[in-house]
PDB file of C-alpha atoms and ligand atoms in Angstrom:
ATOM      1  CA  MET A 155      21.030  -5.557   9.693  1.00 58.00           C
ATOM      2  CA  PHE A 156      18.020  -7.007  11.523  1.00 64.00           C
ATOM      3  CA  ASP A 157      16.980  -3.544  12.692  1.00 71.00           C
ATOM      4  CA  ASN A 158      16.953  -2.449   9.075  1.00 72.00           C
ATOM      5  CA  TYR A 159      15.020  -5.534   8.064  1.00 71.00           C
ATOM      6  CA  ARG A 160      12.386  -4.860  10.728  1.00 74.00           C
ATOM      7  CA  ALA A 161      12.223  -1.223   9.590  1.00 73.00           C
ATOM      8  CA  VAL A 162      11.466  -2.287   6.013  1.00 73.00           C
ATOM      9  CA  LYS A 163       8.769  -4.721   7.170  1.00 71.00           C
ATOM     10  CA  LYS A 164       7.222  -1.987   9.295  1.00 72.00           C
ATOM     11  CA  MET A 165       7.467   0.557   6.485  1.00 69.00           C
ATOM     12  CA  ILE A 166       5.633  -1.713   4.059  1.00 71.00           C
ATOM     13  CA  ASN A 167       3.063  -2.800   6.631  1.00 66.00           C
ATOM     14  CA  ARG A 168       2.360   0.822   7.444  1.00 68.00           C
ATOM     15  CA  ASP A 169       1.797   1.558   3.751  1.00 68.00           C
ATOM     16  CA  ASP A 170       4.386   4.319   3.941  1.00 76.00           C
ATOM     17  CA  GLY A 171       3.871   5.858   0.501  1.00 88.00           C
ATOM     18  CA  PHE A 172       2.765   2.490  -0.844  1.00 88.00           C
ATOM     19  CA  LEU A 173      -0.402   0.537  -1.432  1.00 87.00           C
ATOM     20  CA  CYS A 174       0.377  -3.103  -0.687  1.00 88.00           C
ATOM     21  CA  GLY A 175      -0.740  -6.222  -2.528  1.00 87.00           C
ATOM     22  CA  ASP A 176      -1.054  -9.704  -1.044  1.00 87.00           C
ATOM     23  CA  ALA A 177       0.427  -9.348   2.459  1.00 86.00           C
ATOM     24  CA  LYS A 178       1.615 -12.969   2.671  1.00 90.00           C
ATOM     25  CA  VAL A 179       3.383 -12.881  -0.694  1.00 92.00           C
ATOM     26  CA  LEU A 180       4.867  -9.491   0.122  1.00 90.00           C
ATOM     27  CA  SER A 181       6.153 -10.730   3.448  1.00 89.00           C
ATOM     28  CA  LYS A 182       7.744 -13.818   1.866  1.00 93.00           C
ATOM     29  CA  LYS A 183       9.422 -11.732  -0.817  1.00 94.00           C
ATOM     30  CA  THR A 184      10.670  -9.161   1.704  1.00 91.00           C
ATOM     31  CA  ASP A 185      12.103 -11.959   3.881  1.00 92.00           C
ATOM     32  CA  HIS A 186      13.789 -13.634   0.940  1.00 95.00           C
ATOM     33  CA  ILE A 187      15.278 -10.535  -0.691  1.00 95.00           C
ATOM     34  CA  PHE A 188      16.254  -8.634   2.423  1.00 92.00           C
ATOM     35  CA  LEU A 189      17.799 -11.568   4.252  1.00 91.00           C
ATOM     36  CA  ALA A 190      19.845 -12.523   1.151  1.00 95.00           C
ATOM     37  CA  GLY A 191      21.264  -8.995   1.363  1.00 94.00           C
ATOM     38  CA  ARG A 192      22.351  -6.305  -1.042  1.00 96.00           C
ATOM     39  CA  GLU A 193      25.106  -8.503  -2.541  1.00 97.00           C
ATOM     40  CA  LYS A 194      22.410 -10.664  -4.145  1.00 97.00           C
ATOM     41  CA  LEU A 195      20.260  -7.788  -5.345  1.00 98.00           C
ATOM     42  CA  HIS A 196      19.976  -5.636  -8.465  1.00 98.00           C
ATOM     43  CA  LEU A 197      17.392  -3.113  -9.624  1.00 98.00           C
ATOM     44  CA  VAL A 198      15.610  -3.280 -12.967  1.00 98.00           C
ATOM     45  CA  LEU A 199      14.060   0.028 -14.022  1.00 98.00           C
ATOM     46  CA  ASP A 200      11.822   1.077 -16.857  1.00 97.00           C
ATOM     47  CA  PHE A 201      12.761   4.522 -18.217  1.00 97.00           C
ATOM     48  CA  ASP A 202       9.938   6.450 -19.910  1.00 95.00           C
ATOM     49  CA  ARG A 203       7.490   7.814 -17.326  1.00 94.00           C
ATOM     50  CA  THR A 204       9.168   5.830 -14.531  1.00 97.00           C
ATOM     51  CA  LEU A 205      12.353   7.891 -14.276  1.00 98.00           C
ATOM     52  CA  THR A 206      10.850  10.784 -16.231  1.00 96.00           C
ATOM     53  CA  ARG A 207       7.701  12.668 -15.319  1.00 93.00           C
ATOM     54  CA  GLY A 208       4.577  11.344 -16.981  1.00 84.00           C
ATOM     55  CA  LYS A 209       3.301  14.402 -18.789  1.00 82.00           C
ATOM     56  CA  ASP A 210       4.605  17.533 -20.457  1.00 76.00           C
ATOM     57  CA  GLU A 211       3.298  21.087 -20.055  1.00 71.00           C
ATOM     58  CA  THR A 212       0.374  20.346 -22.435  1.00 75.00           C
ATOM     59  CA  GLY A 213      -0.687  17.223 -20.514  1.00 76.00           C
ATOM     60  CA  ARG A 214       0.567  14.897 -23.254  1.00 77.00           C
ATOM     61  CA  ASP A 215       2.375  11.679 -22.269  1.00 82.00           C
ATOM     62  CA  VAL A 216       6.139  12.058 -22.477  1.00 87.00           C
ATOM     63  CA  THR A 217       8.365   9.357 -24.025  1.00 91.00           C
ATOM     64  CA  THR A 218      11.815   9.363 -25.634  1.00 94.00           C
ATOM     65  CA  TRP A 219      10.111   8.739 -28.997  1.00 92.00           C
ATOM     66  CA  HIS A 220       7.809  11.759 -28.609  1.00 90.00           C
ATOM     67  CA  VAL A 221      10.755  13.974 -27.709  1.00 92.00           C
ATOM     68  CA  LEU A 222      12.522  13.131 -30.995  1.00 94.00           C
ATOM     69  CA  GLN A 223       9.454  13.838 -33.137  1.00 93.00           C
ATOM     70  CA  ARG A 224       9.392  17.422 -31.816  1.00 91.00           C
ATOM     71  CA  HIS A 225      12.305  18.090 -34.202  1.00 94.00           C
ATOM     72  CA  LEU A 226      10.646  16.762 -37.385  1.00 96.00           C
ATOM     73  CA  PRO A 227       8.925  18.823 -40.115  1.00 96.00           C
ATOM     74  CA  ASP A 228       5.119  19.005 -39.812  1.00 97.00           C
ATOM     75  CA  ALA A 229       4.315  16.342 -42.452  1.00 97.00           C
ATOM     76  CA  ALA A 230       6.677  13.888 -40.761  1.00 97.00           C
ATOM     77  CA  LYS A 231       5.141  14.678 -37.358  1.00 95.00           C
ATOM     78  CA  ALA A 232       1.725  13.841 -38.830  1.00 96.00           C
ATOM     79  CA  GLU A 233       3.035  10.480 -40.070  1.00 97.00           C
ATOM     80  CA  TYR A 234       4.574   9.801 -36.649  1.00 96.00           C
ATOM     81  CA  TRP A 235       1.217  10.397 -34.947  1.00 95.00           C
ATOM     82  CA  ARG A 236      -0.612   8.339 -37.585  1.00 97.00           C
ATOM     83  CA  LEU A 237       1.517   5.311 -36.647  1.00 97.00           C
ATOM     84  CA  TYR A 238       1.006   6.107 -32.951  1.00 94.00           C
ATOM     85  CA  GLY A 239      -2.763   6.216 -33.454  1.00 94.00           C
ATOM     86  CA  LYS A 240      -2.665   2.860 -35.244  1.00 96.00           C
ATOM     87  CA  TYR A 241      -0.469   0.859 -32.854  1.00 94.00           C
ATOM     88  CA  ARG A 242      -0.705   2.517 -29.418  1.00 91.00           C
ATOM     89  CA  PRO A 243      -4.315   1.374 -28.782  1.00 90.00           C
ATOM     90  CA  LEU A 244      -3.165  -2.215 -29.423  1.00 90.00           C
ATOM     91  CA  GLU A 245      -0.250  -1.747 -27.016  1.00 85.00           C
ATOM     92  CA  ALA A 246      -2.470  -0.157 -24.355  1.00 83.00           C
ATOM     93  CA  ARG A 247      -4.879  -3.128 -24.589  1.00 83.00           C
ATOM     94  CA  ASN A 248      -1.937  -5.557 -24.460  1.00 80.00           C
ATOM     95  CA  MET A 249      -3.003  -6.899 -27.858  1.00 86.00           C
ATOM     96  CA  ILE A 250       0.052  -5.896 -29.878  1.00 86.00           C
ATOM     97  CA  THR A 251       1.777  -8.708 -31.832  1.00 89.00           C
ATOM     98  CA  VAL A 252       5.492  -9.009 -32.602  1.00 86.00           C
ATOM     99  CA  PRO A 253       4.994  -8.034 -36.292  1.00 91.00           C
ATOM    100  CA  ASP A 254       2.919  -4.992 -35.165  1.00 92.00           C
ATOM    101  CA  ALA A 255       5.596  -3.928 -32.685  1.00 86.00           C
ATOM    102  CA  VAL A 256       8.409  -4.281 -35.216  1.00 85.00           C
ATOM    103  CA  ALA A 257       6.364  -2.467 -37.909  1.00 92.00           C
ATOM    104  CA  TRP A 258       5.675   0.420 -35.506  1.00 91.00           C
ATOM    105  CA  TRP A 259       9.235   0.831 -34.269  1.00 86.00           C
ATOM    106  CA  SER A 260      10.737   0.397 -37.748  1.00 88.00           C
ATOM    107  CA  GLY A 261       8.167   2.811 -39.222  1.00 94.00           C
ATOM    108  CA  VAL A 262       9.111   5.532 -36.749  1.00 94.00           C
ATOM    109  CA  LEU A 263      12.831   4.954 -37.283  1.00 91.00           C
ATOM    110  CA  ASN A 264      12.313   5.230 -41.049  1.00 94.00           C
ATOM    111  CA  ILE A 265      10.610   8.625 -40.512  1.00 96.00           C
ATOM    112  CA  TYR A 266      13.658   9.854 -38.569  1.00 95.00           C
ATOM    113  CA  ARG A 267      16.011   8.606 -41.310  1.00 94.00           C
ATOM    114  CA  ASP A 268      13.987  10.018 -44.232  1.00 96.00           C
ATOM    115  CA  ASN A 269      13.822  13.424 -42.499  1.00 97.00           C
ATOM    116  CA  LYS A 270      17.498  13.539 -41.511  1.00 96.00           C
ATOM    117  CA  LEU A 271      16.770  14.073 -37.837  1.00 97.00           C
ATOM    118  CA  LYS A 272      19.617  15.914 -36.129  1.00 96.00           C
ATOM    119  CA  TRP A 273      20.929  14.621 -32.798  1.00 97.00           C
ATOM    120  CA  PRO A 274      22.252  18.021 -31.598  1.00 97.00           C
ATOM    121  CA  ASP A 275      18.660  19.384 -31.822  1.00 95.00           C
ATOM    122  CA  VAL A 276      17.404  16.522 -29.667  1.00 95.00           C
ATOM    123  CA  ALA A 277      20.271  16.734 -27.179  1.00 96.00           C
ATOM    124  CA  LYS A 278      19.703  20.450 -26.669  1.00 94.00           C
ATOM    125  CA  ASP A 279      16.230  20.230 -25.134  1.00 90.00           C
ATOM    126  CA  LEU A 280      16.304  16.691 -23.727  1.00 93.00           C
ATOM    127  CA  MET A 281      16.237  17.641 -20.050  1.00 92.00           C
ATOM    128  CA  VAL A 282      13.586  20.327 -20.557  1.00 90.00           C
ATOM    129  CA  ALA A 283      11.407  17.911 -22.519  1.00 91.00           C
ATOM    130  CA  MET A 284      11.910  15.022 -20.070  1.00 93.00           C
ATOM    131  CA  PRO A 285      12.340  16.271 -16.501  1.00 93.00           C
ATOM    132  CA  PRO A 286      13.130  13.576 -13.941  1.00 95.00           C
ATOM    133  CA  ARG A 287      10.545  12.258 -11.528  1.00 95.00           C
ATOM    134  CA  ASN A 288      11.326  13.284  -7.951  1.00 96.00           C
ATOM    135  CA  GLY A 289      13.590  10.805  -6.203  1.00 97.00           C
ATOM    136  CA  VAL A 290      15.501   9.556  -9.274  1.00 98.00           C
ATOM    137  CA  LYS A 291      18.839  11.065  -8.265  1.00 98.00           C
ATOM    138  CA  GLU A 292      18.372   9.890  -4.681  1.00 98.00           C
ATOM    139  CA  LEU A 293      17.553   6.352  -5.856  1.00 98.00           C
ATOM    140  CA  PHE A 294      20.723   6.119  -7.962  1.00 98.00           C
ATOM    141  CA  ASP A 295      22.823   7.714  -5.220  1.00 98.00           C
ATOM    142  CA  VAL A 296      21.665   5.307  -2.528  1.00 98.00           C
ATOM    143  CA  CYS A 297      22.203   2.292  -4.803  1.00 98.00           C
ATOM    144  CA  ALA A 298      25.680   3.562  -5.785  1.00 98.00           C
ATOM    145  CA  ALA A 299      26.588   3.979  -2.102  1.00 98.00           C
ATOM    146  CA  LYS A 300      25.464   0.408  -1.409  1.00 97.00           C
ATOM    147  CA  LYS A 301      26.982  -0.983  -4.633  1.00 97.00           C
ATOM    148  CA  ILE A 302      23.631  -2.286  -5.861  1.00 98.00           C
ATOM    149  CA  PRO A 303      23.694  -2.242  -9.686  1.00 98.00           C
ATOM    150  CA  ILE A 304      20.849  -0.662 -11.640  1.00 98.00           C
ATOM    151  CA  VAL A 305      19.795  -1.884 -15.064  1.00 97.00           C
ATOM    152  CA  ILE A 306      17.504   0.192 -17.288  1.00 97.00           C
ATOM    153  CA  ILE A 307      15.465  -1.746 -19.848  1.00 97.00           C
ATOM    154  CA  SER A 308      13.444   0.476 -22.141  1.00 96.00           C
ATOM    155  CA  ALA A 309      11.459   0.311 -25.345  1.00 91.00           C
ATOM    156  CA  GLY A 310      12.623   3.929 -25.790  1.00 93.00           C
ATOM    157  CA  ILE A 311      15.898   5.216 -27.215  1.00 95.00           C
ATOM    158  CA  LYS A 312      19.290   4.309 -25.756  1.00 96.00           C
ATOM    159  CA  ASN A 313      21.103   7.457 -26.925  1.00 97.00           C
ATOM    160  CA  SER A 314      18.547   9.685 -25.177  1.00 97.00           C
ATOM    161  CA  ILE A 315      18.560   7.600 -22.008  1.00 98.00           C
ATOM    162  CA  GLU A 316      22.365   7.597 -21.760  1.00 98.00           C
ATOM    163  CA  LEU A 317      22.646  11.345 -22.320  1.00 98.00           C
ATOM    164  CA  TRP A 318      19.817  11.990 -19.848  1.00 98.00           C
ATOM    165  CA  CYS A 319      21.587   9.886 -17.191  1.00 98.00           C
ATOM    166  CA  GLN A 320      24.894  11.639 -17.892  1.00 98.00           C
ATOM    167  CA  ASN A 321      23.239  15.066 -17.566  1.00 97.00           C
ATOM    168  CA  LEU A 322      21.720  14.021 -14.257  1.00 97.00           C
ATOM    169  CA  GLY A 323      25.008  12.578 -12.961  1.00 97.00           C
ATOM    170  CA  ILE A 324      23.698   9.038 -12.538  1.00 98.00           C
ATOM    171  CA  ASN A 325      25.325   5.801 -13.720  1.00 97.00           C
ATOM    172  CA  PRO A 326      23.252   2.746 -14.564  1.00 98.00           C
ATOM    173  CA  GLU A 327      25.250  -0.489 -14.847  1.00 97.00           C
ATOM    174  CA  ALA A 328      23.584  -1.242 -18.205  1.00 96.00           C
ATOM    175  CA  VAL A 329      21.029   0.350 -20.530  1.00 96.00           C
ATOM    176  CA  LEU A 330      19.143  -2.019 -22.824  1.00 95.00           C
ATOM    177  CA  SER A 331      17.329  -0.038 -25.462  1.00 95.00           C
ATOM    178  CA  THR A 332      17.359   0.738 -29.169  1.00 92.00           C
ATOM    179  CA  ASN A 333      20.616   2.379 -30.192  1.00 95.00           C
ATOM    180  CA  LEU A 334      20.295   5.012 -32.920  1.00 95.00           C
ATOM    181  CA  LEU A 335      23.180   5.759 -35.283  1.00 96.00           C
ATOM    182  CA  PHE A 336      24.217   9.277 -36.341  1.00 97.00           C
ATOM    183  CA  ASP A 337      26.824  10.306 -38.921  1.00 97.00           C
ATOM    184  CA  SER A 338      29.724  12.665 -38.301  1.00 96.00           C
ATOM    185  CA  GLN A 339      27.349  15.651 -38.792  1.00 96.00           C
ATOM    186  CA  GLY A 340      24.977  14.281 -36.141  1.00 97.00           C
ATOM    187  CA  ILE A 341      22.337  13.313 -38.733  1.00 97.00           C
ATOM    188  CA  PHE A 342      20.302  10.174 -38.081  1.00 96.00           C
ATOM    189  CA  CYS A 343      21.470   7.398 -40.401  1.00 94.00           C
ATOM    190  CA  GLY A 344      20.004   4.210 -38.966  1.00 91.00           C
ATOM    191  CA  TRP A 345      19.885   2.030 -35.917  1.00 90.00           C
ATOM    192  CA  GLU A 346      21.645  -0.967 -34.543  1.00 91.00           C
ATOM    193  CA  LYS A 347      19.249  -3.717 -35.591  1.00 83.00           C
ATOM    194  CA  LYS A 348      20.248  -6.138 -32.842  1.00 85.00           C
ATOM    195  CA  SER A 349      19.589  -3.516 -30.167  1.00 85.00           C
ATOM    196  CA  LEU A 350      15.875  -3.148 -30.984  1.00 81.00           C
ATOM    197  CA  ILE A 351      13.893  -3.391 -27.733  1.00 86.00           C
ATOM    198  CA  HIS A 352      10.117  -3.230 -28.115  1.00 77.00           C
ATOM    199  CA  ALA A 353       7.097  -4.036 -25.959  1.00 70.00           C
ATOM    200  CA  LEU A 354       7.507  -7.764 -26.435  1.00 72.00           C
ATOM    201  CA  ASN A 355      11.218  -8.351 -25.831  1.00 84.00           C
ATOM    202  CA  LYS A 356      11.476  -5.754 -23.078  1.00 90.00           C
ATOM    203  CA  LYS A 357      12.626  -8.113 -20.347  1.00 91.00           C
ATOM    204  CA  GLU A 358      15.697  -9.225 -18.499  1.00 89.00           C
ATOM    205  CA  MET A 359      15.351 -12.876 -19.397  1.00 87.00           C
ATOM    206  CA  GLY A 360      17.148 -13.899 -22.583  1.00 82.00           C
ATOM    207  CA  GLN A 361      19.393 -10.794 -22.675  1.00 86.00           C
ATOM    208  CA  ALA A 362      22.939 -12.160 -22.820  1.00 85.00           C
ATOM    209  CA  SER A 363      24.450  -8.839 -21.733  1.00 85.00           C
ATOM    210  CA  LEU A 364      22.601  -9.009 -18.408  1.00 89.00           C
ATOM    211  CA  SER A 365      23.268 -12.656 -17.560  1.00 89.00           C
ATOM    212  CA  GLU A 366      26.379 -11.863 -15.514  1.00 90.00           C
ATOM    213  CA  ILE A 367      24.537  -9.392 -13.273  1.00 93.00           C
ATOM    214  CA  SER A 368      21.441 -11.556 -12.804  1.00 91.00           C
ATOM    215  CA  GLY A 369      23.624 -14.671 -12.351  1.00 92.00           C
ATOM    216  CA  LYS A 370      25.612 -13.156  -9.474  1.00 95.00           C
ATOM    217  CA  ARG A 371      22.640 -11.213  -8.105  1.00 97.00           C
ATOM    218  CA  PRO A 372      19.541 -13.369  -8.555  1.00 96.00           C
ATOM    219  CA  ASN A 373      17.177 -11.097  -6.584  1.00 97.00           C
ATOM    220  CA  SER A 374      15.640  -8.072  -8.228  1.00 97.00           C
ATOM    221  CA  ILE A 375      13.442  -5.082  -7.528  1.00 98.00           C
ATOM    222  CA  LEU A 376      11.518  -3.858 -10.555  1.00 98.00           C
ATOM    223  CA  VAL A 377      10.208  -0.284 -10.773  1.00 98.00           C
ATOM    224  CA  SER A 378       7.897   0.680 -13.630  1.00 96.00           C
ATOM    225  CA  ASP A 379       4.870   2.783 -14.508  1.00 93.00           C
ATOM    226  CA  SER A 380       3.070   0.204 -16.664  1.00 89.00           C
ATOM    227  CA  ILE A 381       1.232  -3.002 -15.812  1.00 87.00           C
ATOM    228  CA  HIS A 382       2.625  -4.465 -19.046  1.00 86.00           C
ATOM    229  CA  ASP A 383       6.160  -4.268 -17.623  1.00 93.00           C
ATOM    230  CA  ALA A 384       5.558  -6.910 -14.940  1.00 93.00           C
ATOM    231  CA  GLY A 385       7.323  -9.529 -17.090  1.00 93.00           C
ATOM    232  CA  MET A 386      10.568  -7.536 -17.196  1.00 95.00           C
ATOM    233  CA  VAL A 387      11.834  -9.646 -14.278  1.00 95.00           C
ATOM    234  CA  GLY A 388      11.306 -13.278 -13.243  1.00 91.00           C
ATOM    235  CA  ASN A 389       8.193 -14.557 -11.572  1.00 88.00           C
ATOM    236  CA  GLY A 390       9.588 -16.001  -8.353  1.00 93.00           C
ATOM    237  CA  ILE A 391       9.998 -15.052  -4.727  1.00 95.00           C
ATOM    238  CA  GLY A 392      13.239 -13.182  -5.546  1.00 97.00           C
ATOM    239  CA  SER A 393      11.518 -10.477  -7.601  1.00 97.00           C
ATOM    240  CA  LEU A 394       9.707  -7.597  -5.917  1.00 96.00           C
ATOM    241  CA  ARG A 395       7.612  -5.612  -8.364  1.00 97.00           C
ATOM    242  CA  ILE A 396       6.819  -1.949  -7.706  1.00 96.00           C
ATOM    243  CA  ILE A 397       4.625   0.223  -9.924  1.00 95.00           C
ATOM    244  CA  VAL A 398       4.321   4.021  -9.850  1.00 94.00           C
ATOM    245  CA  ASP A 399       0.652   5.009  -9.964  1.00 89.00           C
ATOM    246  CA  ASP A 400       0.706   7.469 -12.848  1.00 83.00           C
ATOM    247  CA  ALA A 401      -1.259   5.743 -15.601  1.00 72.00           C
ATOM    248  CA  ARG A 402      -1.080   7.048 -19.156  1.00 73.00           C
ATOM    249  CA  SER A 403      -4.050   9.073 -20.310  1.00 70.00           C
ATOM    250  CA  ASP A 404      -4.969   6.374 -22.832  1.00 72.00           C
ATOM    251  CA  ASP A 405      -4.361   3.415 -20.539  1.00 67.00           C
ATOM    252  CA  PHE A 406      -7.381   1.184 -21.048  1.00 59.00           C
ATOM    253  CA  SER A 407      -6.703  -0.896 -17.960  1.00 60.00           C
ATOM    254  CA  ARG A 408      -7.746   1.980 -15.650  1.00 65.00           C
ATOM    255  CA  GLY A 409     -11.187   1.320 -14.146  1.00 69.00           C
ATOM    256  CA  ASP A 410     -12.953   0.265 -10.945  1.00 68.00           C
ATOM    257  CA  ASP A 411     -10.930  -2.945 -10.789  1.00 76.00           C
ATOM    258  CA  PHE A 412      -7.650  -1.133 -11.565  1.00 77.00           C
ATOM    259  CA  PHE A 413      -5.932  -1.895  -8.252  1.00 82.00           C
ATOM    260  CA  THR A 414      -7.120  -5.515  -8.202  1.00 84.00           C
ATOM    261  CA  GLY A 415      -5.693  -5.944 -11.698  1.00 85.00           C
ATOM    262  CA  ILE A 416      -2.415  -4.277 -10.742  1.00 89.00           C
ATOM    263  CA  PHE A 417      -1.969  -6.447  -7.665  1.00 91.00           C
ATOM    264  CA  LYS A 418      -2.179  -9.580  -9.798  1.00 92.00           C
ATOM    265  CA  LYS A 419       1.121  -8.479 -11.327  1.00 93.00           C
ATOM    266  CA  PHE A 420       2.782  -6.075  -8.864  1.00 95.00           C
ATOM    267  CA  ASP A 421       3.469  -6.261  -5.114  1.00 94.00           C
ATOM    268  CA  LEU A 422       3.527  -2.553  -4.269  1.00 94.00           C
ATOM    269  CA  ILE A 423       2.017   0.583  -5.764  1.00 93.00           C
ATOM    270  CA  VAL A 424       3.779   3.914  -5.162  1.00 94.00           C
ATOM    271  CA  ARG A 425       0.922   6.310  -4.587  1.00 89.00           C
ATOM    272  CA  THR A 426       2.896   9.520  -4.083  1.00 90.00           C
ATOM    273  CA  GLY A 427       3.887  10.024  -7.745  1.00 90.00           C
ATOM    274  CA  ASP A 428       7.603  10.070  -6.910  1.00 95.00           C
ATOM    275  CA  LEU A 429      10.319   7.495  -6.206  1.00 97.00           C
ATOM    276  CA  LEU A 430      11.074   8.537  -2.621  1.00 95.00           C
ATOM    277  CA  PRO A 431       9.225   5.566  -1.041  1.00 94.00           C
ATOM    278  CA  VAL A 432      11.493   3.253  -3.096  1.00 96.00           C
ATOM    279  CA  VAL A 433      14.528   5.230  -1.919  1.00 96.00           C
ATOM    280  CA  LYS A 434      13.442   4.625   1.695  1.00 93.00           C
ATOM    281  CA  ILE A 435      13.433   0.865   1.106  1.00 93.00           C
ATOM    282  CA  MET A 436      16.832   0.906  -0.588  1.00 95.00           C
ATOM    283  CA  GLU A 437      18.328   2.896   2.282  1.00 94.00           C
ATOM    284  CA  LYS A 438      17.680  -0.081   4.549  1.00 89.00           C
ATOM    285  CA  PHE A 439      19.763  -2.596   2.553  1.00 92.00           C
TER     286      PHE A 439
HETATM  287 MG1   MG B 655       7.242   3.426 -18.913  1.00 69.66          MG
END
């Protein structure tokens, strides 16, 4: 165990695929989490653009929401992008309010309902539209072998995430995300209101369904692609925050002080564009 612990410390110190934040904080967190062991640990993962690749063949950002709109008629697509143009800049600047977030998500869901979106159409091209980032399968496999549970919390769509995971042969312990409802013909007919996860309630804290996991396993490793996801896990020494450096094309936080800003909220930046550096850490638990 101590050999593994030293290997992780060395790996992080050597910046092996990572850029490192505050060395003292990082060292304290590594000590705390690694010495408590894998029995006290769980992973919290964002989905869109963390487990999936950031951009499609046209260079456009890929999300579960975008993938569904591909199957709408043109007028409905235009309405989808009108809402995106209205609310996304607020989200990217971290200025979105709860009423904005709910209006956006509900507006998009209403478009799907009014246009009788068909789930079989979505399911058919899900993997082509959202290919996995390199290292996803390896990350789930290593955690499964070590019995470290993985929780996905996403402001995307639960149905798509679950099917995507099934297609890839990976098994998250829990998926917290908006659950869409389809009738017996596979036509969109609504959503489970209580399941709505948006930018502002996208966090582990306060989610009753996760309290058993986080109660038994208080330490967590968060992996995300967005600076706004830092609050998905607690703030203490038991939470190591890792961000994949693959900013969205409209991310306003990208500038000269980008890394300084990131390191105020995250401990490690994956600079290789894949999840293999995270896999290397998990292998040592
Ligand atoms: Mg994301």
